Amino acid sequence: MSPTIRRAVIPAAGLGSRLLPLTKATPKEMLPVGDQPVIEHTVRELVDSGITDITIVVSGGKGLIQDHFRPNPGLVEQLRADGKDAYADAVEEVADLARRGHITYLDQHGPYGNGTPVLNAARAFGDEPVLVLWPDDVFVAKVPRAQQLIRAYEKTACPVLALMPMDRSESQRYGVPVVKEDLDGGLLRLTGLVEKPKPEDAPSSYAAIGGYVITPGIIDELREQTRRWQEHRTGEIYLTDAINEYASTRAVYGQVIQGRWYDTGNPVGYLVAQMASALAHPEYGPALRGLVKELDDADAGEGATAAS
C-alpha cells in the first residue's frame, strides 16, 4: 500500500514583487481574501483534507504569518469582556486550526527558486510523500484540491501534479505537461513538463497549477539540481525542472482539478479573488451585487446620453 500523505509544505518566502507596493510591509500571504488572509485558505484546505503536519517555509519580514496563527489569550479575554464572543470564537478557531495542522515554521536558505523551500523542509519527510501547495492560490471546490491530489496519489503511488484545462494562447504563463495517456476521472499519465512554451509549441491543452504530491525521488532530483545549480540558466532551483527530469524515466501523473482556481499573486487575480469571495458571502454578496447593478445602470445611462 502507498504511504499515507500526512505532511505538507507551504513555501511562503517570496517577496510578492508583482503586488508591490501593496506587499512592501504586508506579506502577500497575509492579504485578505474575504474575511481570511490568503494563506489561511491554504491551511484550511490542507487540514480539511486530513493533513496533520504543515511546514511553512518563510523568510525575513514574514512574522505576521506566525502572529496570525499564534494563540492570543489576551485578545480573546478582552473581546469576551466587551461582549464580542463571536469575534473571540473566531480568533480561537484560527489558533485551533494551526494546532490541528501542527504548523511549524522554517527559515528558507539556499539558492533562489521554488524548489529550495521544499528541500529545506525535506529532512523531516523520510520516505514519505508530501503535498506542496503555494500560499497565494485559492481553490473553491466541493472536494478540496488537496484531497483530489491525495486520491490520485492513492491510485498511482507516484508523483502527481494539479492540472487545469487552458487555452493554448495562454501557454506562456504556465508549465504545460506532455500527456502520454488519458485515464479515467481526469487522471493523466505524463512524460514531461515544458515551461512556458509558445502556443504553437505547447504539448497539450493543460496547465500545471499550484499543487503537487512530491515523492522521495523528486527530492533526490532537487538535491542533484542543487549540486549543479550554478549551471542552470537562471541560477535558481525549480520544482518543475526536477519533476520534468524525473518524468523522463519514471511515472508521473497529473490530476485535472475540479473547481475554480484564483491566483492571488498578481493584481488582477487578487482583485478577481476578492470579488468572487465577496459575491459568495451571504452578508456581503447582496450589497456588492446591488452596487454592481447600480454602476452598470449608471454606465448604461451615460452611454444613452452620449449617443443622443
Coordinates of C-alpha atoms in Angstrom, one line a residue:
M1 CA 0.0 0.0 0.0
S2 CA 1.1 3.6 -0.7
P3 CA 2.2 5.6 2.4
T4 CA -0.5 7.9 3.7
I5 CA 0.1 11.6 3.0
R6 CA 0.1 13.4 6.3
R7 CA 2.7 16.2 5.6
A8 CA 2.5 19.4 3.6
V9 CA 4.9 22.2 2.7
I10 CA 3.8 25.8 2.0
P11 CA 6.6 27.9 0.5
A12 CA 6.0 31.4 1.8
A13 CA 9.4 33.1 1.5
G14 CA 8.7 35.0 -1.7
L15 CA 8.8 38.8 -2.0
G16 CA 5.4 39.3 -3.6
S17 CA 7.0 41.7 -6.1
R18 CA 4.1 41.5 -8.5
L19 CA 1.9 43.1 -5.9
L20 CA 4.2 45.9 -4.8
P21 CA 3.9 48.4 -3.2
L22 CA 0.9 46.6 -1.5
T23 CA 3.3 44.0 -0.2
K24 CA 6.1 46.3 0.9
A25 CA 5.2 46.0 4.6
T26 CA 2.5 43.2 4.4
P27 CA 3.4 39.7 3.2
K28 CA 1.4 38.7 0.2
E29 CA 0.3 35.6 2.1
M30 CA -1.5 37.9 4.6
L31 CA -3.5 39.9 2.2
P32 CA -7.2 39.3 2.8
V33 CA -9.4 37.3 0.5
G34 CA -12.9 37.5 2.0
D35 CA -12.5 37.6 5.8
Q36 CA -9.4 35.4 5.9
P37 CA -5.8 36.1 4.8
V38 CA -4.9 34.1 1.7
I39 CA -2.6 31.7 3.4
E40 CA -5.4 30.7 5.8
H41 CA -7.4 29.4 2.8
T42 CA -4.5 27.1 2.0
V43 CA -4.1 25.9 5.6
R44 CA -7.8 25.2 5.9
E45 CA -7.7 23.2 2.6
L46 CA -4.9 21.0 4.0
V47 CA -6.5 20.4 7.4
D48 CA -9.8 19.7 5.7
S49 CA -8.0 17.1 3.6
G50 CA -6.6 15.3 6.6
I51 CA -3.1 16.8 6.7
T52 CA -1.7 16.8 10.3
D53 CA 1.8 18.2 9.8
I54 CA 2.3 21.5 7.9
T55 CA 5.6 23.2 7.4
I56 CA 5.5 26.9 6.3
V57 CA 8.9 28.0 4.9
V58 CA 9.4 31.7 5.5
S59 CA 11.9 34.4 5.1
G60 CA 12.6 37.7 6.9
G61 CA 9.6 40.0 7.3
K62 CA 7.1 37.2 7.5
G63 CA 6.4 37.4 11.2
L64 CA 2.8 38.4 10.6
I65 CA 2.1 34.9 9.4
Q66 CA 3.2 33.4 12.7
D67 CA 1.3 36.1 14.6
H68 CA -1.9 35.3 12.8
F69 CA -1.9 31.6 13.7
R70 CA -0.5 32.0 17.2
P71 CA -2.9 31.9 20.2
N72 CA -3.7 35.3 21.7
P73 CA -5.3 34.8 25.1
G74 CA -5.2 38.5 26.0
L75 CA -7.1 39.5 22.9
V76 CA -9.7 36.7 23.5
E77 CA -10.2 37.8 27.1
Q78 CA -10.7 41.4 26.1
L79 CA -13.2 40.5 23.4
R80 CA -15.2 38.4 25.8
A81 CA -15.1 41.1 28.4
D82 CA -16.6 43.5 25.7
G83 CA -19.3 41.1 24.9
K84 CA -17.8 40.2 21.5
D85 CA -18.0 36.5 21.8
A86 CA -18.3 35.8 18.1
Y87 CA -15.0 37.6 17.4
A88 CA -13.4 35.8 20.3
D89 CA -14.5 32.5 19.0
A90 CA -13.1 33.3 15.5
V91 CA -9.7 34.2 16.9
E92 CA -9.6 31.0 19.0
E93 CA -10.7 28.9 16.0
V94 CA -7.7 30.1 13.9
A95 CA -5.3 29.1 16.7
D96 CA -7.1 25.7 16.9
L97 CA -6.7 25.3 13.1
A98 CA -3.0 25.8 13.5
R99 CA -2.9 23.2 16.3
R100 CA -4.8 20.7 14.2
G101 CA -2.5 21.3 11.3
H102 CA 0.5 21.2 13.7
I103 CA 2.1 24.1 11.9
T104 CA 5.8 24.6 12.2
Y105 CA 8.0 27.3 10.6
L106 CA 11.3 27.1 8.8
D107 CA 13.6 29.8 7.5
Q108 CA 14.5 29.4 3.8
H109 CA 18.2 29.2 2.9
G110 CA 19.9 28.2 -0.3
P111 CA 19.7 29.2 -4.0
Y112 CA 16.6 31.1 -5.2
G113 CA 13.8 29.2 -6.8
N114 CA 10.6 27.4 -5.7
G115 CA 12.5 24.1 -5.2
T116 CA 14.6 25.4 -2.4
P117 CA 11.9 25.6 0.3
V118 CA 10.9 22.0 -0.5
L119 CA 14.5 20.9 0.0
N120 CA 14.7 22.9 3.2
A121 CA 11.8 21.0 4.7
A122 CA 12.7 17.6 3.2
R123 CA 14.9 16.5 6.1
A124 CA 11.7 15.8 8.0
F125 CA 10.0 13.7 5.3
G126 CA 12.0 10.5 5.4
D127 CA 10.4 8.2 2.8
E128 CA 7.0 9.8 3.0
P129 CA 5.2 11.6 0.2
V130 CA 4.3 15.2 0.8
L131 CA 1.9 17.8 -0.5
V132 CA 3.3 21.1 -1.8
L133 CA 0.8 24.0 -2.1
W134 CA 1.5 27.6 -2.9
P135 CA 0.1 30.2 -0.4
D136 CA -1.2 32.6 -3.0
D137 CA -3.6 30.1 -4.6
V138 CA -7.3 29.9 -3.6
F139 CA -9.4 27.0 -4.8
V140 CA -13.1 26.8 -4.4
A141 CA -14.3 23.2 -4.9
K142 CA -16.7 20.7 -3.4
V143 CA -13.8 18.4 -2.9
P144 CA -10.7 20.3 -1.8
R145 CA -7.9 20.3 -4.4
A146 CA -5.5 18.8 -1.8
Q147 CA -7.9 15.9 -1.3
Q148 CA -8.2 15.4 -5.1
L149 CA -4.4 15.2 -5.3
I150 CA -4.2 12.7 -2.4
R151 CA -6.8 10.5 -4.1
A152 CA -4.8 10.5 -7.3
Y153 CA -1.6 9.5 -5.4
E154 CA -3.5 6.7 -3.6
K155 CA -4.4 5.3 -7.1
T156 CA -0.9 5.6 -8.5
A157 CA 1.7 5.7 -5.7
C158 CA 3.6 8.2 -8.0
P159 CA 4.2 12.0 -8.0
V160 CA 1.1 14.0 -9.0
L161 CA 0.7 17.5 -10.5
A162 CA -2.5 19.6 -10.2
L163 CA -3.7 20.4 -13.7
M164 CA -6.5 22.6 -15.2
P165 CA -7.6 23.0 -18.8
M166 CA -6.2 26.0 -20.6
D167 CA -6.5 27.9 -23.9
R168 CA -3.2 27.3 -25.8
S169 CA -2.9 31.0 -26.4
E170 CA -2.1 31.3 -22.6
S171 CA 0.6 28.6 -22.6
Q172 CA 3.5 31.1 -22.0
R173 CA 2.1 31.7 -18.5
Y174 CA 2.3 28.1 -17.4
G175 CA 4.2 24.8 -17.3
V176 CA 2.5 22.6 -19.8
P177 CA 2.5 18.8 -19.4
V178 CA 3.4 16.3 -22.1
V179 CA 0.5 13.8 -21.9
K180 CA 1.2 10.1 -22.6
E181 CA -2.2 8.7 -21.6
D182 CA -5.6 10.0 -20.6
L183 CA -7.1 7.8 -17.9
D184 CA -10.4 7.9 -16.1
G185 CA -11.5 10.6 -13.7
G186 CA -9.2 13.3 -15.1
L187 CA -6.1 11.4 -14.3
L188 CA -3.3 11.7 -16.9
R189 CA 0.0 9.9 -17.3
L190 CA 2.7 12.4 -18.1
T191 CA 6.2 12.1 -19.6
G192 CA 7.4 15.6 -19.1
L193 CA 6.7 19.3 -18.5
V194 CA 7.5 22.2 -20.8
E195 CA 7.9 25.5 -19.0
K196 CA 6.0 28.4 -20.6
P197 CA 6.1 27.2 -24.3
K198 CA 4.9 29.3 -27.2
P199 CA 1.3 28.4 -28.2
E200 CA 2.4 26.6 -31.3
D201 CA 4.9 24.5 -29.2
A202 CA 2.5 23.7 -26.3
P203 CA 2.4 19.9 -26.0
S204 CA -1.1 19.8 -24.5
S205 CA -4.1 21.9 -23.5
Y206 CA -3.4 21.6 -19.8
A207 CA -1.6 23.9 -17.4
A208 CA 0.3 22.8 -14.3
I209 CA -1.0 25.0 -11.5
G210 CA -0.3 25.2 -7.8
G211 CA -0.3 21.8 -6.2
Y212 CA 2.0 18.7 -6.1
V213 CA 2.4 15.4 -4.5
I214 CA 6.2 15.0 -4.1
T215 CA 7.9 11.7 -3.5
P216 CA 11.5 10.9 -2.4
G217 CA 12.6 10.6 -6.0
I218 CA 11.7 14.2 -6.7
I219 CA 13.6 15.3 -3.6
D220 CA 16.7 13.4 -5.0
E221 CA 16.3 15.3 -8.3
L222 CA 16.2 18.6 -6.4
R223 CA 19.3 17.7 -4.5
E224 CA 21.0 16.9 -7.8
Q225 CA 20.0 20.3 -9.1
T226 CA 21.4 22.0 -6.0
R227 CA 24.8 20.3 -6.7
R228 CA 25.0 22.0 -10.1
W229 CA 22.6 24.9 -9.6
Q230 CA 25.2 27.5 -10.9
E231 CA 25.0 25.8 -14.3
H232 CA 21.2 26.4 -14.5
R233 CA 20.0 29.0 -17.0
T234 CA 18.8 31.3 -14.2
G235 CA 20.8 30.1 -11.3
E236 CA 17.6 29.0 -9.5
I237 CA 16.2 25.7 -8.3
Y238 CA 12.8 24.9 -9.8
L239 CA 10.5 22.1 -8.6
T240 CA 9.1 21.8 -12.2
D241 CA 12.6 21.1 -13.5
A242 CA 13.1 18.2 -11.0
I243 CA 9.6 16.8 -11.9
N244 CA 10.5 17.0 -15.6
E245 CA 13.7 15.2 -15.1
Y246 CA 12.1 12.5 -13.0
A247 CA 9.3 12.0 -15.6
S248 CA 11.8 11.2 -18.3
T249 CA 12.4 7.8 -16.8
R250 CA 9.7 7.2 -14.2
A251 CA 5.9 7.5 -13.9
V252 CA 4.4 10.9 -13.1
Y253 CA 0.7 11.7 -13.2
G254 CA -1.5 14.8 -13.5
Q255 CA -4.9 15.2 -11.9
V256 CA -7.3 17.6 -13.6
I257 CA -8.7 19.6 -10.6
Q258 CA -12.5 20.0 -10.4
G259 CA -13.2 23.5 -9.0
R260 CA -12.4 27.2 -9.5
W261 CA -8.8 28.5 -9.2
Y262 CA -7.8 32.0 -8.2
D263 CA -4.2 33.2 -8.4
T264 CA -3.9 36.0 -5.9
G265 CA -0.2 36.6 -6.6
N266 CA -0.9 39.2 -9.3
P267 CA -3.0 42.3 -9.1
V268 CA -5.8 41.2 -11.5
G269 CA -6.0 37.7 -10.0
Y270 CA -6.1 39.2 -6.5
L271 CA -9.0 41.6 -7.3
V272 CA -10.9 38.7 -9.0
A273 CA -10.5 36.5 -6.0
Q274 CA -11.7 39.3 -3.7
M275 CA -14.7 40.0 -5.9
A276 CA -15.6 36.3 -6.1
S277 CA -15.3 35.8 -2.4
A278 CA -17.4 38.8 -1.6
L279 CA -20.1 37.8 -4.1
A280 CA -20.3 34.3 -2.5
H281 CA -20.6 35.7 1.1
P282 CA -24.1 35.6 2.5
E283 CA -23.9 39.0 4.1
Y284 CA -21.6 40.9 1.6
G285 CA -22.9 39.4 -1.6
P286 CA -26.3 41.1 -1.9
A287 CA -24.7 44.5 -1.1
L288 CA -22.0 44.0 -3.7
R289 CA -24.4 42.8 -6.4
G290 CA -26.5 45.9 -5.7
L291 CA -23.5 48.1 -6.2
V292 CA -22.5 46.3 -9.5
K293 CA -26.1 46.7 -10.8
E294 CA -26.1 50.4 -9.8
L295 CA -22.8 51.0 -11.6
D296 CA -24.0 49.1 -14.7
D297 CA -27.2 51.1 -14.8
A298 CA -25.2 54.4 -14.4
D299 CA -22.8 53.4 -17.2
A300 CA -25.8 52.5 -19.5
G301 CA -27.4 55.8 -18.7
E302 CA -24.2 57.7 -19.6
G303 CA -24.0 55.7 -22.8
A304 CA -27.5 56.6 -23.8
T305 CA -26.9 60.3 -23.0
A306 CA -23.7 60.3 -25.1
A307 CA -25.5 58.7 -28.0
S308 CA -28.4 61.1 -28.0

